[in-house]
Short mmCIF file of C-alpha atoms in Angstrom, two decimals:
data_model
loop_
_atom_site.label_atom_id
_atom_site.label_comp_id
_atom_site.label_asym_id
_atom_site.label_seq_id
_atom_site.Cartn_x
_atom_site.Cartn_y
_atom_site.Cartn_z
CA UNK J 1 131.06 73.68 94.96
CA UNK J 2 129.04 75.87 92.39
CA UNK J 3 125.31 75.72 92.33
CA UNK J 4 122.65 77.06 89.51
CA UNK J 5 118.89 77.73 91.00
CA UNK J 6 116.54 79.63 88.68
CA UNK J 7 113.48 81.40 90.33
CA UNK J 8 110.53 82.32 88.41
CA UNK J 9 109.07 85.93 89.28
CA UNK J 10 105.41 86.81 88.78
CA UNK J 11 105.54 90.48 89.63
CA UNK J 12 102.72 91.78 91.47
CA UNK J 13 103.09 95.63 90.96
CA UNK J 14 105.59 96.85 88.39
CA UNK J 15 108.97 96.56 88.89
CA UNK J 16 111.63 99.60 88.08
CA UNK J 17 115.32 99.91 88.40
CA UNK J 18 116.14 102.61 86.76
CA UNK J 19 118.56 103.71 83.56
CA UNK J 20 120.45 106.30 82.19
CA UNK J 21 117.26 108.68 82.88
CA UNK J 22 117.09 107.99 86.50
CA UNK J 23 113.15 108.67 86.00
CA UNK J 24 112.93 106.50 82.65
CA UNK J 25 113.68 102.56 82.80
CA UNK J 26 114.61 100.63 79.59
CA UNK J 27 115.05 96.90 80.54
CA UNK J 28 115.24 94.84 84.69
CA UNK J 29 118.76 95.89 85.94
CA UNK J 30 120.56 93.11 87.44
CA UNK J 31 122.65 96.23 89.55
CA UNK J 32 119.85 97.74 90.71
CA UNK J 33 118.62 94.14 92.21
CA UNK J 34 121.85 93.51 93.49
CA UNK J 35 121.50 96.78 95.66
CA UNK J 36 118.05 96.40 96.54
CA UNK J 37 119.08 92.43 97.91
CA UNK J 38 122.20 93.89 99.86
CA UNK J 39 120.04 96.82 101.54
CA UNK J 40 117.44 94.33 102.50
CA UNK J 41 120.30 91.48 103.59
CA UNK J 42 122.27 93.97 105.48
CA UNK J 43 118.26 94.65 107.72
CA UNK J 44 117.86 91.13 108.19
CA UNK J 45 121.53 90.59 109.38
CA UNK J 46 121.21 93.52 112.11
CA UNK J 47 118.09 92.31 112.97
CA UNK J 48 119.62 89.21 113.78
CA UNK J 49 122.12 90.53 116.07
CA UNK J 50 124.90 90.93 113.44
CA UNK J 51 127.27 93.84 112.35
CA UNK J 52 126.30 94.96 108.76
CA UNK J 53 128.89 97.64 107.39
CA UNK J 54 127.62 100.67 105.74
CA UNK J 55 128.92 100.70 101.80
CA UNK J 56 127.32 103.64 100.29
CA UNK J 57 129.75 106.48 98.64
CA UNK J 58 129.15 108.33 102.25
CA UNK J 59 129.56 105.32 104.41
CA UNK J 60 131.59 105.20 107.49
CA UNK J 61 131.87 101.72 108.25
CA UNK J 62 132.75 100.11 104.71
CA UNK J 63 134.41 96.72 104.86
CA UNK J 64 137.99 96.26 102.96
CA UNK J 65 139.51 92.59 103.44
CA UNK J 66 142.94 92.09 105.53
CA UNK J 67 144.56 89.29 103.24
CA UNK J 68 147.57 89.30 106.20
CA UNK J 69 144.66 88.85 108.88
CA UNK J 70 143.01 86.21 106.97
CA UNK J 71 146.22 84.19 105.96
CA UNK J 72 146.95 84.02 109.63
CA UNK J 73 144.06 81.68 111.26
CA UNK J 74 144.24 78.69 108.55
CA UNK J 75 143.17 76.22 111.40
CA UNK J 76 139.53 78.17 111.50
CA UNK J 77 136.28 78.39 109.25
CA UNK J 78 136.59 81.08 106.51
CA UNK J 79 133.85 82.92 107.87
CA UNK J 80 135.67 82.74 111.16
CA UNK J 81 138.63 84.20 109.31
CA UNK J 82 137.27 86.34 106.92
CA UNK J 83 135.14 87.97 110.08
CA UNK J 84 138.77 88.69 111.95
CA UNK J 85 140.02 89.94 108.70
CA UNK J 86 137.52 93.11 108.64
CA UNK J 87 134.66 91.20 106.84
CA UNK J 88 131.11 91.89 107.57
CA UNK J 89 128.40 88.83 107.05
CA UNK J 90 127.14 91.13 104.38
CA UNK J 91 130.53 91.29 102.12
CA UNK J 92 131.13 88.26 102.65
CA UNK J 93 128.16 87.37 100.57
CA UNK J 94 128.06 90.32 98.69
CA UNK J 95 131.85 91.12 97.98
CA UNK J 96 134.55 94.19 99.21
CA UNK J 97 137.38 95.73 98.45
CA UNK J 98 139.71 92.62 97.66
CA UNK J 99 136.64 90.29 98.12
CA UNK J 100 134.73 89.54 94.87
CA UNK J 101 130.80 88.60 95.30
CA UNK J 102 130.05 84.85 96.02
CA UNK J 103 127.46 84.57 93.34
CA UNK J 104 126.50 85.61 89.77
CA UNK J 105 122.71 86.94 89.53
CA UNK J 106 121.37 87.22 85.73
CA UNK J 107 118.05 88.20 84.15
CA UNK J 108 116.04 86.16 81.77
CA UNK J 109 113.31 89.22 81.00
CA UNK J 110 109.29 88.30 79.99
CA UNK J 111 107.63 91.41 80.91
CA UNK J 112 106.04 94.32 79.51
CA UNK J 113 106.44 97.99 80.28
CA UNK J 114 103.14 98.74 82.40
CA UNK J 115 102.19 101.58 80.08
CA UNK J 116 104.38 103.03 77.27
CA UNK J 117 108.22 103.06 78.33
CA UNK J 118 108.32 107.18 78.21
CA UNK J 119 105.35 108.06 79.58
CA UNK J 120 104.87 109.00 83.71
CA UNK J 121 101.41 108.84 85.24
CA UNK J 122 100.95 112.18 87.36
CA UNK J 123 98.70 111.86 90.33
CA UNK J 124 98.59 115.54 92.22
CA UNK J 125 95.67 115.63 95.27
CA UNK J 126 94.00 118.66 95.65
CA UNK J 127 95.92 121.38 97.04
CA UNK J 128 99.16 120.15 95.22
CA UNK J 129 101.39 121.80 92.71
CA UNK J 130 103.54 118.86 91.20
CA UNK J 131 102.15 115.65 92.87
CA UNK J 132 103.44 112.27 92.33
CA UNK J 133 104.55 111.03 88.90
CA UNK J 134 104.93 107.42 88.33
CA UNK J 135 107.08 105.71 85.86
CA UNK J 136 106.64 103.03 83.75
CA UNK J 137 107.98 100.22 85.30
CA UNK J 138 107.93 96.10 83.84
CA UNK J 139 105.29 93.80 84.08
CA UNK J 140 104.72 90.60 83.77
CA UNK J 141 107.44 86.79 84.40
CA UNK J 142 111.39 86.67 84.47
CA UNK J 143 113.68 84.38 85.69
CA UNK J 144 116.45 84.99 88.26
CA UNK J 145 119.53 82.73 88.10
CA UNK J 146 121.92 82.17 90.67
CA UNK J 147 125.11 81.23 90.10
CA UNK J 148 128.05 80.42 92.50
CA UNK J 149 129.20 78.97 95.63
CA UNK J 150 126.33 77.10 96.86
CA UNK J 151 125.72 78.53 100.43
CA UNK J 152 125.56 81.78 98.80
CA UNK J 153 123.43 80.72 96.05
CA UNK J 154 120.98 79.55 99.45
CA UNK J 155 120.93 82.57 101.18
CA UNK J 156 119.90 84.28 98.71
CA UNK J 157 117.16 82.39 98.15
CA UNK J 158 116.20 82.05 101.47
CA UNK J 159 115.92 86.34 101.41
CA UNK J 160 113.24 85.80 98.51
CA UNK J 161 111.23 83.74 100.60
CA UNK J 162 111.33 87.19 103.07
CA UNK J 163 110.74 89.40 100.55
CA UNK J 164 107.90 87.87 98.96
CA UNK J 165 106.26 88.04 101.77
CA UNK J 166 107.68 91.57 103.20
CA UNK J 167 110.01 93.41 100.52
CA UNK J 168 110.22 94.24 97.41
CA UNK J 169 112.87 93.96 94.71
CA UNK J 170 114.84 97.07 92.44
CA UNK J 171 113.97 100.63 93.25
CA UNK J 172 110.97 103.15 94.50
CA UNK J 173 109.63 100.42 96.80
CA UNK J 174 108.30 103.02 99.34
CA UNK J 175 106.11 103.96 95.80
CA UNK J 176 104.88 100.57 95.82
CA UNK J 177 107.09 98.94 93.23
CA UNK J 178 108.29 95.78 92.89
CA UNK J 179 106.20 93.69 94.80
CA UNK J 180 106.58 89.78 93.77
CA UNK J 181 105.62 86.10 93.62
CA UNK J 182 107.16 83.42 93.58
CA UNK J 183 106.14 80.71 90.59
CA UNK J 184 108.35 77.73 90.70
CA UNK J 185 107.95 77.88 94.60
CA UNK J 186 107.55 73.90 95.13
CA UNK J 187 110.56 73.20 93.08
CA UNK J 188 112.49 75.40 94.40
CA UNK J 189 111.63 74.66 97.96
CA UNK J 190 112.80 70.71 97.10
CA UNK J 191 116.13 72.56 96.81
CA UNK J 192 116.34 75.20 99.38
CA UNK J 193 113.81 74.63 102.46
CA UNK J 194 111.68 77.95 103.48
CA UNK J 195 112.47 78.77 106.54
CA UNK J 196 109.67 79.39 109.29
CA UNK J 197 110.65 82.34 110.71
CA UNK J 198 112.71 85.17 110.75
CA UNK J 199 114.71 84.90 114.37
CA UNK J 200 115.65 88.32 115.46
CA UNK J 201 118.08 89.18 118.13
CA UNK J 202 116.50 92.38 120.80
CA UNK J 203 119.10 94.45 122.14
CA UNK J 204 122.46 93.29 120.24
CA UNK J 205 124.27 95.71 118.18
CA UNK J 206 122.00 98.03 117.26
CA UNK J 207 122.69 100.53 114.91
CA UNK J 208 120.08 102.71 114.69
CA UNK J 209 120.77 104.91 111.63
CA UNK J 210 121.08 101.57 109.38
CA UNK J 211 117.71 99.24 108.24
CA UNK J 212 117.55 96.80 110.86
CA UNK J 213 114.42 94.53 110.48
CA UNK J 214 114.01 94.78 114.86
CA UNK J 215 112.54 98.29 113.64
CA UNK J 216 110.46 97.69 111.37
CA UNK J 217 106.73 97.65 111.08
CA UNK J 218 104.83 95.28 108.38
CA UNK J 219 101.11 95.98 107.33
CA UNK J 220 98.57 94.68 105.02
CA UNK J 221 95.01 95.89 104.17
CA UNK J 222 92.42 93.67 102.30
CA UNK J 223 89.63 94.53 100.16
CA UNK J 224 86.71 93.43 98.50
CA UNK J 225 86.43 93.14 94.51
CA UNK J 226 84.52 96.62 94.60
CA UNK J 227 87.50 99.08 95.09
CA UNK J 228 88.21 99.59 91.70
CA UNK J 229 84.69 101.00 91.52
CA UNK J 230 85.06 103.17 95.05
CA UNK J 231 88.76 104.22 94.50
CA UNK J 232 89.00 104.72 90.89
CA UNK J 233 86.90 108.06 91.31
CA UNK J 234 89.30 109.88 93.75
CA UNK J 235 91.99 108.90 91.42
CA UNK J 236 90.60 109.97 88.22
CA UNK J 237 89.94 113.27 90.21
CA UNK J 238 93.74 113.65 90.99
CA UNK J 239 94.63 113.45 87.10
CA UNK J 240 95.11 116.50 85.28
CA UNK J 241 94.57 115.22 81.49
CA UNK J 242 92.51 112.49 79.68
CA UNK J 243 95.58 110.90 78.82
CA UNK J 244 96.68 110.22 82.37
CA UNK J 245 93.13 108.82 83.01
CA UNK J 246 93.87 106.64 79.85
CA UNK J 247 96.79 105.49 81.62
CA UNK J 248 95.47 104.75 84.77
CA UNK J 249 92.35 102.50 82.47
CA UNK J 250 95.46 100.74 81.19
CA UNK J 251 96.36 100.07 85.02
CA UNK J 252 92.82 99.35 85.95
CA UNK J 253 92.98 96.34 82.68
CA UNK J 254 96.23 94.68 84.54
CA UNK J 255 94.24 94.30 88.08
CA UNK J 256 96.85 96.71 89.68
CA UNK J 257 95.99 100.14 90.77
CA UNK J 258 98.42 103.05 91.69
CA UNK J 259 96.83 104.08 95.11
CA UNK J 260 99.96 104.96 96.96
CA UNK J 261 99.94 108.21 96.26
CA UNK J 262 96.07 108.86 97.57
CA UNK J 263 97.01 106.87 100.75
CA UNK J 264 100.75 108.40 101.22
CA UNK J 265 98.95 112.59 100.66
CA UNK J 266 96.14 111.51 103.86
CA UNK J 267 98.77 110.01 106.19
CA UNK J 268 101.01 112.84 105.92
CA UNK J 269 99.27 115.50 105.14
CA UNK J 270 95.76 115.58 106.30
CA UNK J 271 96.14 112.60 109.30
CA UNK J 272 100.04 112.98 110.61
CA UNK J 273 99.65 113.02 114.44
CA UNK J 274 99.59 116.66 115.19
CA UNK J 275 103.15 115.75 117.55
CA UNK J 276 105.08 114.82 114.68
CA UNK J 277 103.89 117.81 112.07
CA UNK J 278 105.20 120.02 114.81
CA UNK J 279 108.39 117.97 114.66
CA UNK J 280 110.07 118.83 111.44
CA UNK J 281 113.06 116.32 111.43
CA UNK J 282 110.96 113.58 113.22
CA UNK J 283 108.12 113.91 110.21
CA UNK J 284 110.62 114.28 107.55
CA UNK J 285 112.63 111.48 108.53
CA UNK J 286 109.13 109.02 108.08
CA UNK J 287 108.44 110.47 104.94
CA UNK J 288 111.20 111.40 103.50
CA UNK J 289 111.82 115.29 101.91
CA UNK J 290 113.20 116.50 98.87
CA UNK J 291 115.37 119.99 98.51
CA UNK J 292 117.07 121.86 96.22
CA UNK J 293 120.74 120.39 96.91
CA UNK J 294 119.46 117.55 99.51
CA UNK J 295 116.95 114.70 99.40
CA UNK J 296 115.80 111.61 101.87
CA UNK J 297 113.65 109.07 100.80
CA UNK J 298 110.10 107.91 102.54
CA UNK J 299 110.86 104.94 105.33
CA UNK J 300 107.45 104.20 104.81
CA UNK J 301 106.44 102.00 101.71
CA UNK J 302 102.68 101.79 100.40
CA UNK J 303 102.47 99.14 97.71
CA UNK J 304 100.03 99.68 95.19
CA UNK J 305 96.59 97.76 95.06
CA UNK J 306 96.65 94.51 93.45
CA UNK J 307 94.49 91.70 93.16
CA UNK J 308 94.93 88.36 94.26
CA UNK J 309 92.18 85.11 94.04
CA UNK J 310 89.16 88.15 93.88
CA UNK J 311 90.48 90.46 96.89
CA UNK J 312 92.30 93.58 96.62
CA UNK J 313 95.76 93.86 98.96
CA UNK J 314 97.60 97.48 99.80
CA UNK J 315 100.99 96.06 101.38
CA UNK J 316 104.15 97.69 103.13
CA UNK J 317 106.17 98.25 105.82
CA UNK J 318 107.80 101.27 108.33
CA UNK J 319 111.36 101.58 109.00
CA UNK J 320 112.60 103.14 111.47
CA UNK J 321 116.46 104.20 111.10
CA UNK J 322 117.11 106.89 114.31
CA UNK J 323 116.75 106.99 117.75
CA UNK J 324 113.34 107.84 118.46
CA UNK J 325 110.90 107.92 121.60
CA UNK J 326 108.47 104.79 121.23
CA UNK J 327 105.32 106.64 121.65
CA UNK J 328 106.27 108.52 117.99
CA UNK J 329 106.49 105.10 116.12
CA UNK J 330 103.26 104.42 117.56
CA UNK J 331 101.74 107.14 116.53
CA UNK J 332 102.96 106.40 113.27
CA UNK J 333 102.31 102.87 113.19
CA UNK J 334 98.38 103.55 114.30
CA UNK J 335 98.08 105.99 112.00
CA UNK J 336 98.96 103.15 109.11
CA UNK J 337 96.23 100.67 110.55
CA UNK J 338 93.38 103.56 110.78
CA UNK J 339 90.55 102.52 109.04
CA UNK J 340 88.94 106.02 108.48
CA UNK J 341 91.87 107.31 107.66
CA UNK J 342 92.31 104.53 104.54
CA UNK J 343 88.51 105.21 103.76
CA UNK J 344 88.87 109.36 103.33
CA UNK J 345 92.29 108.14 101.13
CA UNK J 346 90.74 105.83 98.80
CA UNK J 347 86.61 105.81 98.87
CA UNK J 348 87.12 102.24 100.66
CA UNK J 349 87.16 100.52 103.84
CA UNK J 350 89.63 97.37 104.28
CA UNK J 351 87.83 94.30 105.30
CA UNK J 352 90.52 92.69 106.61
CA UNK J 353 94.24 94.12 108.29
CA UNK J 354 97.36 91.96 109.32
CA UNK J 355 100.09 93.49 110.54
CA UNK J 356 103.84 92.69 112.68
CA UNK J 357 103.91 95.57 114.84
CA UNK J 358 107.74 96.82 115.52
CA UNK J 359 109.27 93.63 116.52
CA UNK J 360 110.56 95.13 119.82
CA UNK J 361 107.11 95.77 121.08
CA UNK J 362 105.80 92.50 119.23
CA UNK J 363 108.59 89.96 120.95
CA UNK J 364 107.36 91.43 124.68
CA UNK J 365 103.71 90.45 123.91
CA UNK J 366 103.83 87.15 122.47
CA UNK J 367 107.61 86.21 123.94
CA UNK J 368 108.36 85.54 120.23
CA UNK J 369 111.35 87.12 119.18
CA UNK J 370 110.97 86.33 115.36
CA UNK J 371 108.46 87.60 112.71
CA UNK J 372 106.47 84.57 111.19
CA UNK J 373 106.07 83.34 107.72
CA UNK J 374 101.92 83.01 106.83
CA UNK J 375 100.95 79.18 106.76
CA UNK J 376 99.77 79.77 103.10
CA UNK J 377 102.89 80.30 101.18
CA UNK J 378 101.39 82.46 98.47
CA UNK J 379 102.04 86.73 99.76
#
């Protein structure tokens, strides 16, 4: 039977998915969430023990529906079916070659660009040529609606309680974009119940060139209400002209602070454990490289700073997507938590740190094989 939820976003650092100009957005691109939710849906599937197909152009595992197959078991549950009929749990939600998607997602937009829509903010550390540049992404409330079959519409709502609390939504998350809230949460849990946990599945069907939420690594650093005053310095130092300083001011204004960059030039440029700088594609593969004819993205995400009931939080997570020795990810992983390291980044200490380590190494210490939801709903 169709259902209709609407969920009210607060967005917590800007949000960008893209346009024509891959590097320019002009309004919230209902694709561009649709891919971010499947990427993220296909992790948490794995992680539960589940087959997730690959879809992308270069894909070698993409799902295409057997109508013969399917027709043939009429006595069994359509997922039951729809699984023998070449199906992942991931099409089935989010559609396949002669499968269409099982909801409708539309945007009802409120925000703001950040700064003005054209405009990048270039932060380049010392010893840099280019540096980072930032886009302007949106700011402010929309509303998601869901539209469709109504275990579908569920799901999906049940992977915005995750990501609140561990994703992000559209693109450049690994740049710290796209970090959320939930408004209408008690509403919308009187319709779809937030589930406790996150149960994850060691040891089944792991794939490990795909996401898969068994290998990855969530982290969170708090501050006290004077980092603006200790950070703002090393990033007005990384600005080449007053008008990028005028931009970051207009950052400063919304209580969200691009810091990503500052943090994401120490750990891998002046902190990387010496065992991974050594090891090109191990290094690269963590944070990501970009060539003439060939690019990767970072598997390590470093949200910006933003302020919630007077503290500062830096959020984000590791993913690890090959088959690597454990004492590299915890190398990695330590290297994330360091203190110091944080404090030579951004003039500032972090009063407070909660992390879930790689669930692998997490389910053998506590017996636990599921990564919690905090007892204050709010991320």
């Amino acid at each position: 039977m169709p259902d209709s939820i609407t969920i009210k976003i607060q967005t917590l650092t800007p949000l960008f998915t893209g346009g024509i100009n891959p590097a320019v957005m002009t309004e919230i691109k209902e694709s561009s969430l649709l891919g971010g939710l499947r990427w993220w849906y296909e992790a948490m599937l794995r992680g539960q023990g589940q087959l997730a197909c690959d879809p992308s152009p270069e894909g070698e595992t993409r799902c295409s529906l057997d109508h013969k197959t399917f027709s043939k078991h009429p006595g069994e549950t359509r997922k039951e079916r729809l699984s023998k009929a070449g199906l992942c749990g991931a099409c089935q939600l989010f559609g396949a070659t002669g499968w269409r998607r099982r909801f409708a997602l539309s945007v009802t937009d409120r925000t703001e660009f950040f700064w003005p829509q054209e405009e990048s903010l270039n932060l380049c550390p010392p010893n840099h040529v280019h540096g980072w540049h930032l886009p302007a992404g949106k700011y402010g409330q929309f509303d998601l609606t869901l539209e469709g079959e109504s275990w579908a519409v569920k799901e999906i709502v049940r992977l915005l309680y995750i990501l609140e609390h561990y994703g992000a939504l559209g693109a450049k998350n690994q740049h710290g974009y796209g970090l959320f809230a939930i408004i209408n949460r008690e509403d919308l849990e009187s319709k779809v119940p937030r589930p406790e946990c996150i149960e994850l599945r060691p040891g089944v069907h792991v794939q490990f060139t795909r996401p898969d939420l068994r290998r990855f690594a969530f982290y969170q650093h708090t501050f006290s209400d004077q980092l603006p005053r200790q950070a703002c310095p090393k990033l007005r130092a990384a600005l080449p002209t007053e008008r990028h300083r005028q931009l970051l001011a207009m950052a400063n204004q919304k209580k969200c602070i691009p810091l990503s960059p500052l943090l994401r030039d120490e750990w891998r440029f002046k902190s990387a454990p010496s065992s991974l700088r050594h090891l090109q594609d191990l290094h690269e593969h963590f944070w990501g490289y970009s060539r003439t004819n060939d690019s990767s993205r970072s598997r390590i995400a470093i949200s910006w700073a933003y302020q919630q009931q007077g503290l500062w939080i830096i959020r984000g997570w590791s993913a690890v997507t090959m088959n690597i020795v454990d004492h590299y990810i915890d190398a990695v992983w330590q290297q994330l938590l360091d203190p110091q390291a944080i404090e030579r980044a951004i003039g500032c200490s972090p009063e407070t740190t909660k992390c879930v380590s790689p669930p692998d190494q997490w389910s053998r210490l506590t017996g636990l094989p599921a990564i919690p939801f905090p007892a204050d709903s709010a991320p």
